[in-house]
Coordinates of C-alpha atoms in Angstrom, one line a residue:
X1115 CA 0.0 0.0 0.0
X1116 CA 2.6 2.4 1.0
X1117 CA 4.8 1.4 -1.8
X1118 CA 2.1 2.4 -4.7
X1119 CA 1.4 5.9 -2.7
X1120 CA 5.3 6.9 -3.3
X1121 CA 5.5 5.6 -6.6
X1122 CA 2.3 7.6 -7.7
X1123 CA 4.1 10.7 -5.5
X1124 CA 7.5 10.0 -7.7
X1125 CA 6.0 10.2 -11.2
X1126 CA 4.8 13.2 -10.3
X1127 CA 7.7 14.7 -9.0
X1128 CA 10.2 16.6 -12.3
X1129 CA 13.1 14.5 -13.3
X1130 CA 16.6 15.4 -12.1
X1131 CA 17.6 17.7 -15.3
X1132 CA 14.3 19.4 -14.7
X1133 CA 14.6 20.5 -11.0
X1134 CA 18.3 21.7 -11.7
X1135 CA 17.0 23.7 -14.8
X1136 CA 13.9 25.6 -12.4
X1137 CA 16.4 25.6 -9.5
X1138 CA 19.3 27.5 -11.3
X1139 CA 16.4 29.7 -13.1
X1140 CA 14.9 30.7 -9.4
X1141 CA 18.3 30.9 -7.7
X1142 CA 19.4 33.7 -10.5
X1143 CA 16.6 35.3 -10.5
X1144 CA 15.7 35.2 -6.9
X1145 CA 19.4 36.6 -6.7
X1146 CA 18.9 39.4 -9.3
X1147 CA 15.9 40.4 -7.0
X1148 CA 17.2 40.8 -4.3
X1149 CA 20.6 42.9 -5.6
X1150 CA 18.1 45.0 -6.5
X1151 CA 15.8 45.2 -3.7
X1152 CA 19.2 45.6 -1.8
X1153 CA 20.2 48.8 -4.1
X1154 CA 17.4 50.6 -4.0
X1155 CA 17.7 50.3 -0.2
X1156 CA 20.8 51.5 -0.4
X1157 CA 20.1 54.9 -2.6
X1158 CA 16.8 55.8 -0.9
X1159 CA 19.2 55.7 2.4
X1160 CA 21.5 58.4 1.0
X1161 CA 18.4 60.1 -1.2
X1162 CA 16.9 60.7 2.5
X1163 CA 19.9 62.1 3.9
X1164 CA 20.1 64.4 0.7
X1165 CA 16.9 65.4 1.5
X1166 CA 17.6 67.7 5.2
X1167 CA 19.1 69.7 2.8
X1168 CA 16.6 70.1 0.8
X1169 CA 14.5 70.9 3.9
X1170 CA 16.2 73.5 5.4
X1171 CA 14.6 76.8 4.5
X1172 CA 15.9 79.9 2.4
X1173 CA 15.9 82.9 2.4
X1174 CA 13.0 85.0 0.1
X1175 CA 16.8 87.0 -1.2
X1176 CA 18.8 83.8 -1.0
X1177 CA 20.2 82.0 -4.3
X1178 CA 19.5 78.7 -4.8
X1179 CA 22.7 76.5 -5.0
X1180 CA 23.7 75.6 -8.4
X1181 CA 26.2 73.1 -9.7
X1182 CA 28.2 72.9 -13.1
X1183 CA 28.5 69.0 -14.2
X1184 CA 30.8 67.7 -16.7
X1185 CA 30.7 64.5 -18.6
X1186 CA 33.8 63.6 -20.8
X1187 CA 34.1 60.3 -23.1
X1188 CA 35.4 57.8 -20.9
X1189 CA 38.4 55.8 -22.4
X1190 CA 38.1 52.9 -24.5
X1191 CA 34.6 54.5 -25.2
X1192 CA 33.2 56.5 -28.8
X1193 CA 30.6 58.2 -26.9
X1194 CA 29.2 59.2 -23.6
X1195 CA 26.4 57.0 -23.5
X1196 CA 27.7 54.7 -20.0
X1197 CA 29.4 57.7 -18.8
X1198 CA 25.4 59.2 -19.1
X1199 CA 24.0 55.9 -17.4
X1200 CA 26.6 56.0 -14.7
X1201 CA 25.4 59.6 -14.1
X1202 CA 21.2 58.9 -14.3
X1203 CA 22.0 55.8 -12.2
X1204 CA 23.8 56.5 -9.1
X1205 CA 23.9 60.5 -9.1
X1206 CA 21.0 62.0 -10.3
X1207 CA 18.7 60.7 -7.8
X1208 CA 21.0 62.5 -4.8
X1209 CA 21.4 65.6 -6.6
X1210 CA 17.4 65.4 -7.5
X1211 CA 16.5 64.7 -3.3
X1212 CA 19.0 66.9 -2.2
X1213 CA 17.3 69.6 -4.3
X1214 CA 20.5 70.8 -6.1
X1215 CA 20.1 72.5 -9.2
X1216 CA 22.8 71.6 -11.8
X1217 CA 24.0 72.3 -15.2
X1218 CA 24.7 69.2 -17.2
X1219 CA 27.3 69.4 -20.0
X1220 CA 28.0 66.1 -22.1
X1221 CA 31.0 66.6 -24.2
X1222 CA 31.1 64.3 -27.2
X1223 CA 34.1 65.1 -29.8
X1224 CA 34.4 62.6 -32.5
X1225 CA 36.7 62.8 -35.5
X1226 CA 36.3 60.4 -38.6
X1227 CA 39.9 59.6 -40.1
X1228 CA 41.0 58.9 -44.0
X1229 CA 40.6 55.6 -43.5
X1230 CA 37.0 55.8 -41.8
X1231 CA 38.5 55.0 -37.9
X1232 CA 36.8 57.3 -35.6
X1233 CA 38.7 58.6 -32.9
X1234 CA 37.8 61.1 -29.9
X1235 CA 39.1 64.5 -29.8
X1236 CA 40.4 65.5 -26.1
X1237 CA 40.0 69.3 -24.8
X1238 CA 36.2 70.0 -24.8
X1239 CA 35.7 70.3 -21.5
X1240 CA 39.1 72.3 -20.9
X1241 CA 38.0 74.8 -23.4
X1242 CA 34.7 75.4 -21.7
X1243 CA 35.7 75.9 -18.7
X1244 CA 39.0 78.2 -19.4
X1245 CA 36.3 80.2 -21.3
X1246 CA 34.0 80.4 -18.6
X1247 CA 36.9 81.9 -16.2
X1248 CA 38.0 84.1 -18.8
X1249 CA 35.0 85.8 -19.3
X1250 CA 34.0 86.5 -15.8
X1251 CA 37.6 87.8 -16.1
X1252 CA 36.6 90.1 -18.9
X1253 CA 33.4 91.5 -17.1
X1254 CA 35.5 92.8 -14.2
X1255 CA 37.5 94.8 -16.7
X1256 CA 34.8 96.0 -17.9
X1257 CA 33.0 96.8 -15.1
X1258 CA 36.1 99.3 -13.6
X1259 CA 35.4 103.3 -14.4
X1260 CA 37.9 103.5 -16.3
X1261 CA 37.1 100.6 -19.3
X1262 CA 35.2 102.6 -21.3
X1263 CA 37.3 101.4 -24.7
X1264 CA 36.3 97.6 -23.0
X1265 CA 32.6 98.2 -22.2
X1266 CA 32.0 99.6 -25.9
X1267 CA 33.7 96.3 -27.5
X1268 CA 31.4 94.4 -25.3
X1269 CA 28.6 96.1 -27.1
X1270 CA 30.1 95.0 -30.5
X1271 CA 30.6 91.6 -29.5
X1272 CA 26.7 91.4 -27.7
X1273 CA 25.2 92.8 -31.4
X1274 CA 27.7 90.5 -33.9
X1275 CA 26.1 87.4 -31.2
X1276 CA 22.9 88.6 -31.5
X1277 CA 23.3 89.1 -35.5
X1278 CA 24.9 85.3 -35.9
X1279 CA 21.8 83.9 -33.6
X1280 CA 19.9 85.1 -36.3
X1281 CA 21.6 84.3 -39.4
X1282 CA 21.8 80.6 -37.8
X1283 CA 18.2 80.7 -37.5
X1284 CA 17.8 81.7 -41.1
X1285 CA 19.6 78.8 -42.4
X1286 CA 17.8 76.6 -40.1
X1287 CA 14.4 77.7 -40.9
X1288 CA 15.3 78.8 -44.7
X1289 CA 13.2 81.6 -44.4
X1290 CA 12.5 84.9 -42.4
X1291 CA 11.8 83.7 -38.6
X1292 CA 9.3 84.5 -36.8
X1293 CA 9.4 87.2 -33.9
X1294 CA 8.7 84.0 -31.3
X1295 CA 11.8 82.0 -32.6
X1296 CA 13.9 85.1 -31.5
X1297 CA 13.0 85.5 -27.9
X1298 CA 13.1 81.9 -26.9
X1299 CA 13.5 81.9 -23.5
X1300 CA 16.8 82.0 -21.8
X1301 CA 17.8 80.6 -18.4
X1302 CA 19.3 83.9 -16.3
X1303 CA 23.2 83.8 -16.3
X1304 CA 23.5 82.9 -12.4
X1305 CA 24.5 85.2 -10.2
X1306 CA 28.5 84.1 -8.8
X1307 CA 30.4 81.0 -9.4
X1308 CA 29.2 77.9 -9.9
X1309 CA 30.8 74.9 -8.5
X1310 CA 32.3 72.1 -10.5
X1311 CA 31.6 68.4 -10.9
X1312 CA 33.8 66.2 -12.5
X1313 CA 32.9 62.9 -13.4
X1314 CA 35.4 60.6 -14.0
X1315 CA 39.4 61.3 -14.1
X1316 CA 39.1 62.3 -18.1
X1317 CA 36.7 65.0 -16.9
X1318 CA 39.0 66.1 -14.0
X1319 CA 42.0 66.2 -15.6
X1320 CA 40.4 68.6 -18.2
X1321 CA 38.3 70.7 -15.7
X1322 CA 41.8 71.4 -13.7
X1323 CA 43.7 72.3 -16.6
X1324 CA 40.9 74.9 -17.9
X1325 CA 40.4 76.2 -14.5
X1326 CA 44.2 76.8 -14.8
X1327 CA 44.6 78.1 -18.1
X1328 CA 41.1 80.4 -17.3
X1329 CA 42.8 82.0 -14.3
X1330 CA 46.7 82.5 -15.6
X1331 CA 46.2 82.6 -18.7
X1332 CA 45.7 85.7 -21.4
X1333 CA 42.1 86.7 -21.9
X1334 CA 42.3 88.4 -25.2
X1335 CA 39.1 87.8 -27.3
X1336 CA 38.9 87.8 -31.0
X1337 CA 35.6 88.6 -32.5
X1338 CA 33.7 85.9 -34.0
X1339 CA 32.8 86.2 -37.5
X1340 CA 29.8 86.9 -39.0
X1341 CA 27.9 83.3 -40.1
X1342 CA 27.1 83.6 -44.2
X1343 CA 23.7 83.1 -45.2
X1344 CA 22.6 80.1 -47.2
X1345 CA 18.9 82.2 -48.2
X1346 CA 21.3 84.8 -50.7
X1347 CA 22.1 81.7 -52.3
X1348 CA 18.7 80.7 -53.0
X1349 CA 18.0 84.6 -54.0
X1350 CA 20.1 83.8 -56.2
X1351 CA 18.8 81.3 -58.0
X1352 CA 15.6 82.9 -58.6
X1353 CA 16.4 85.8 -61.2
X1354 CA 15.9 85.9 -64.5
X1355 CA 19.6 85.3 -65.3
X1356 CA 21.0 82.4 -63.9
X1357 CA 25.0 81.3 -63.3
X1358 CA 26.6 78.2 -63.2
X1359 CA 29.7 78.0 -61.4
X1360 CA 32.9 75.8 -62.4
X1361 CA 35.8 75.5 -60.5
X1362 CA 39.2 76.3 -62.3
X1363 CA 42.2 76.9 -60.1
X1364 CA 42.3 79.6 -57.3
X1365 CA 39.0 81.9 -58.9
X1366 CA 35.5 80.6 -60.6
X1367 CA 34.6 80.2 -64.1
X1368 CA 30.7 81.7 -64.2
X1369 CA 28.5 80.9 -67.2
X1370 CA 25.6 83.5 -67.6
X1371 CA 22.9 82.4 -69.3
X1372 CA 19.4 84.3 -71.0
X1373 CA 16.1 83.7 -70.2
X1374 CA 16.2 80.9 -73.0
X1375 CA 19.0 79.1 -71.6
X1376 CA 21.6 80.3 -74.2
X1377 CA 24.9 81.5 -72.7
X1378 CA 25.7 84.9 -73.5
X1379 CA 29.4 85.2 -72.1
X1380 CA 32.1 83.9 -70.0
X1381 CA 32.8 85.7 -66.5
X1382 CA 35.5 85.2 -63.8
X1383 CA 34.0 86.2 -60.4
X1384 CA 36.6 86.2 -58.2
X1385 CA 35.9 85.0 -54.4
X1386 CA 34.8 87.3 -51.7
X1387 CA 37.3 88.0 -49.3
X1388 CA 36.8 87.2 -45.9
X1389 CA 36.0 89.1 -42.8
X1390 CA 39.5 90.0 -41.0
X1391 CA 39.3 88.5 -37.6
X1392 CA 39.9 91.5 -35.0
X1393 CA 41.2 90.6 -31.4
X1394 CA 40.4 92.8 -28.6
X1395 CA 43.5 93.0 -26.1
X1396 CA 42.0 92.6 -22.7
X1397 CA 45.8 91.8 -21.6
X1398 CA 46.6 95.8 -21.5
X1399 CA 43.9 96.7 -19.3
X1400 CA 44.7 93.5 -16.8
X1401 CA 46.9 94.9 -14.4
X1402 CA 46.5 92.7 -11.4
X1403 CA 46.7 89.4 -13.5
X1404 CA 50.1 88.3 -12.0
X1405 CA 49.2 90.1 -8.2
X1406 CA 45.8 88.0 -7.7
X1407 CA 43.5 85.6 -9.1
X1408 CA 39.8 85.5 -10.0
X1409 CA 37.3 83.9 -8.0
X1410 CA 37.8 80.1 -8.5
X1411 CA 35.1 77.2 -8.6
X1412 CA 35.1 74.7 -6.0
X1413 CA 35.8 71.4 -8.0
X1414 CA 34.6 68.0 -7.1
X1415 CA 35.3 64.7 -8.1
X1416 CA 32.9 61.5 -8.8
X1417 CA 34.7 58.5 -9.4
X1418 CA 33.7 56.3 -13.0
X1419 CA 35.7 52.9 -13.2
X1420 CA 35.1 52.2 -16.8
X1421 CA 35.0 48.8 -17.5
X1422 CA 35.7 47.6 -21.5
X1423 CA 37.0 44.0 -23.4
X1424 CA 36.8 40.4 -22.7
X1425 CA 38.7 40.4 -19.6
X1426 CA 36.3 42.6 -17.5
X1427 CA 33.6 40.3 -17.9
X1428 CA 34.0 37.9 -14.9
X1429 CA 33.8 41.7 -13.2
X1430 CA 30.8 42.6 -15.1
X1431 CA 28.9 39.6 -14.0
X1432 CA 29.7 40.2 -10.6
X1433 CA 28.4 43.8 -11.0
X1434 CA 25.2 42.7 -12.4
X1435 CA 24.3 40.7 -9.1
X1436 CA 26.8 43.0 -6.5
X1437 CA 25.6 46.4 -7.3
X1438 CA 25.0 47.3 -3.8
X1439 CA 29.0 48.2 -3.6
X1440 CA 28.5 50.6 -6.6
X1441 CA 25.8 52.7 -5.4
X1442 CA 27.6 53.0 -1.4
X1443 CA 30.7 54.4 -3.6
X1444 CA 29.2 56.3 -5.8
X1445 CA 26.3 58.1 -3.9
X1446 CA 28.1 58.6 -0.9
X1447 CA 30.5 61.0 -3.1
X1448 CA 27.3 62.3 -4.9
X1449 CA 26.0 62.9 -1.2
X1450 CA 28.8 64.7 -0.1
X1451 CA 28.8 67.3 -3.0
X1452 CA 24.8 67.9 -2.1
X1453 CA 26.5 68.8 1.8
X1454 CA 28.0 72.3 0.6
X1455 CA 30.2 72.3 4.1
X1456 CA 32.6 69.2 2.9
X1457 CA 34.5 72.1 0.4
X1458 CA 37.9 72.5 1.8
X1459 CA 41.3 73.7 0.7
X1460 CA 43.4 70.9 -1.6
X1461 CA 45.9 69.5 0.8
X1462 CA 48.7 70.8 -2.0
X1463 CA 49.2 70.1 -5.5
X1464 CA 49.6 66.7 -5.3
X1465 CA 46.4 65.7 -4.3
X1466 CA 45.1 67.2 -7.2
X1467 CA 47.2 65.6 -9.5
X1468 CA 46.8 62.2 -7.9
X1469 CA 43.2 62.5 -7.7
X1470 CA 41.2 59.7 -9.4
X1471 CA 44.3 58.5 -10.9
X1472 CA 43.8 54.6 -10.0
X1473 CA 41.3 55.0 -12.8
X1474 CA 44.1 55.1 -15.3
X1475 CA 45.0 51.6 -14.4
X1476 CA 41.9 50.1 -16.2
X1477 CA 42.4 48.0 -19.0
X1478 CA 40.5 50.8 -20.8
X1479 CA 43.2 53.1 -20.4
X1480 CA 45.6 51.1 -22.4
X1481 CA 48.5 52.8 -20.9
X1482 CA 47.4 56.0 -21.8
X1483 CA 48.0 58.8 -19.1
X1484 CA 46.2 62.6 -18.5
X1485 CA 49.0 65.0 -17.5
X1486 CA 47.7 67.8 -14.6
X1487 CA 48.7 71.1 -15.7
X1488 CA 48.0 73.7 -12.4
X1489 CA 50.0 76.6 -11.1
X1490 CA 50.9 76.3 -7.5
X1491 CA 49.1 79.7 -7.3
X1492 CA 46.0 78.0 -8.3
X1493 CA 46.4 74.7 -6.5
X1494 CA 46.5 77.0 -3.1
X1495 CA 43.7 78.8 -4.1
X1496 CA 41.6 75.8 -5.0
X1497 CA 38.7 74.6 -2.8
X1498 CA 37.8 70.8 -3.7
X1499 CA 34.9 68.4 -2.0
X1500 CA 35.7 65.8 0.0
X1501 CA 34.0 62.8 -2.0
X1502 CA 36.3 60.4 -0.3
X1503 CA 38.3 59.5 -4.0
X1504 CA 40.1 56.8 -5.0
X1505 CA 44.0 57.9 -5.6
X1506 CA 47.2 56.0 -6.5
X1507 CA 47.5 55.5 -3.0
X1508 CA 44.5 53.4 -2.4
X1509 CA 44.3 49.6 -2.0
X1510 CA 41.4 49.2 -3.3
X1511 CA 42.6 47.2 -6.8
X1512 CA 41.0 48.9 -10.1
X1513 CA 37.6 47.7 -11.4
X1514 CA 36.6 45.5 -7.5
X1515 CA 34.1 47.8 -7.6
X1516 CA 33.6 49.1 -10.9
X1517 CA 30.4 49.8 -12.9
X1518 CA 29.2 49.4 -16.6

């Protein structure tokens, strides 16, 4: 009797390949779960903690706290797509409870070769924010009594702007614009200096050298030129008498043509000359350039291990059910930029060339190395966060706790 109940209760029961099949599918997806579960723990912890400072009340003549972020192509990377994720992931949610108003620049630089190889151009986010220094540089010149010449060039410049916004809006739209397209509205410039977030050691080594370069070095502007219209073409090509244009050597070969099409003669329109590119020497009027330095941003640092090729993989997978480690590193240091009071003075230069630099270890790197280029005037002056970074002194090894 008992023997035909177990029997009946064994065919019933899934063969051996069967119940390791359904047991490996739970386990990794009961695993998956519960990394998850686990993160989102883990972020809504430091998302509440963001939020006391979003609590705290201002004042009705107080300015709300604003941050400049910068997003460079990692290496081994064509694009700042995981650099992007990395950023909507483990940073954005902090910044967003914390309340903290930010900027968000994404610098993308590609360059296609001869051969069709496509390659990433370095310095975009230097020349930003060199420029950036070097016109609130400008505007202080221009603002003493005695820069009238300076405040009169800065008229120019404001109208030949305003005069290429609309040209560019011409050859966009190919026709006149409307009066709405021209006062699209613009965000306020904000009122001081914004602080600096670098993410990743490309972005920090490029945001040092431009705050370097914007603060020492010479703040001479040229005047941008003025943006040719594709609609004169098009004019053009509506009269009566039409040209065709050949190219032969350094001028053009026009044929003019009658109403009927038959050509009446042989021209050579030579090419218009361009503009001459005027500079405006801000250098003679700086008199305090090698006594003092502008107001520098605070700068912070968020960490990006960047992991690429074959042999990251056995890392990857780990990631993909470990990400708990991920978000305590990298929301912590999102956590302490939303807590203004953890600026301080760089302990020296080194520490700001040494910053992120395990990063350059990756695989990804291939070698490759970012030089730091500051003045020791500028390193003393220079307030950074304390995000708690990984250096060359660390012992954590690169990529234990790296994200993709």
């Amino acid at each position: 009797m008992s023997s035909g109940i177990l029997g009946a209760i064994r065919k019933k029961l899934p063969s051996r390949n069967v119940s390791l099949f359904w047991g490996s599918v739970f386990g990794v997806v009961g695993f998956y779960r519960y990394n998850n579960n686990e993160s989102q723990k883990r972020l809504s912890h430091y998302c509440k903690q963001a939020e006391n400072v979003a609590m705290q009340a201002n004042g009705a003549l107080d300015t709300v706290r604003k941050v400049q972020v910068y997003i460079a192509v990692p290496m081994g990377e064509l694009g700042t797509r995981k650099a992007r994720m990395h950023w909507e992931t483990y940073i954005l949610p902090v910044f967003a409870a914390g309340a903290l108003d930010y900027e968000l620049t994404l610098v993308n630089d590609i360059e296609t070769k001869d051969n069709g190889e496509e390659v990433v151009i370095r310095g975009g986010v230097h020349s930003r924010v060199a420029e950036e220094i070097k016109e609130r540089r400008r505007k202080q010149l221009e603002n003493e009594p005695d820069n009238e010449e300076l405040r009169l060039w800065r008229q120019a410049i404001e109208e030949r702007k305003r005069e290429n916004e609309v040209r560019e809006y011409k050859n966009l739209m190919g026709r006149e614009p409307e009066e709405a397209h021209f006062g699209l509205w613009k965000p306020e410039p904000y009122p001081g200096v914004m602080d600096v977030v670098a993410i990743g050691r490309e972005s920090w080594v490029e945001v040092i050298n431009g705050i370097n370069e914007g603060a020492t070095g010479s703040i001479n502007y040229t005047m941008p030129a003025l943006v040719s219209l594709d609609t004169e073409e098009r004019e053009n090509a509506e009269r009566k008498i039409s040209t065709e244009t050949k190219a032969q050597g350094t001028e053009s070969e026009v044929l003019v043509t009658d109403t009927a099409g038959t050509p009446t003669q042989m021209a050579t329109a030579p090419e218009a000359p361009e503009e001459a590119a005027h500079t405006i020497n801000y250098d003679r009027f700086d008199d305090h350039k090698d006594s003092s330095l502008p107001d520098l941003p605070a700068v912070a640092y968020i960490s990006h291990f960047n992991l690429t090729g074959w042999g990251s993989v056995p890392i990857k997978i780990w990631n993909f059910f470990h990400d708990q480690q991920n978000v305590d590193r990298y929301a912590s240091q999102a956590l302490q930029v939303v807590f203004e009071s953890n600026r301080r003075a760089a302990h020296g230069m080194q520490e700001i060339v040494d910053m992120g630099k395990a990063e350059e270890e990756l695989p990804s790197w291939e070698g490759e190395h970012m030089d730091v280029v500051v003045d020791k005037r500028v390193a003393d002056a220079m307030m950074v966060y304390e995000t708690h970074p990984d250096d060359a002194s660390s012992n954590i090894e690169p990529g234990e706790k790296a994200v993709d």
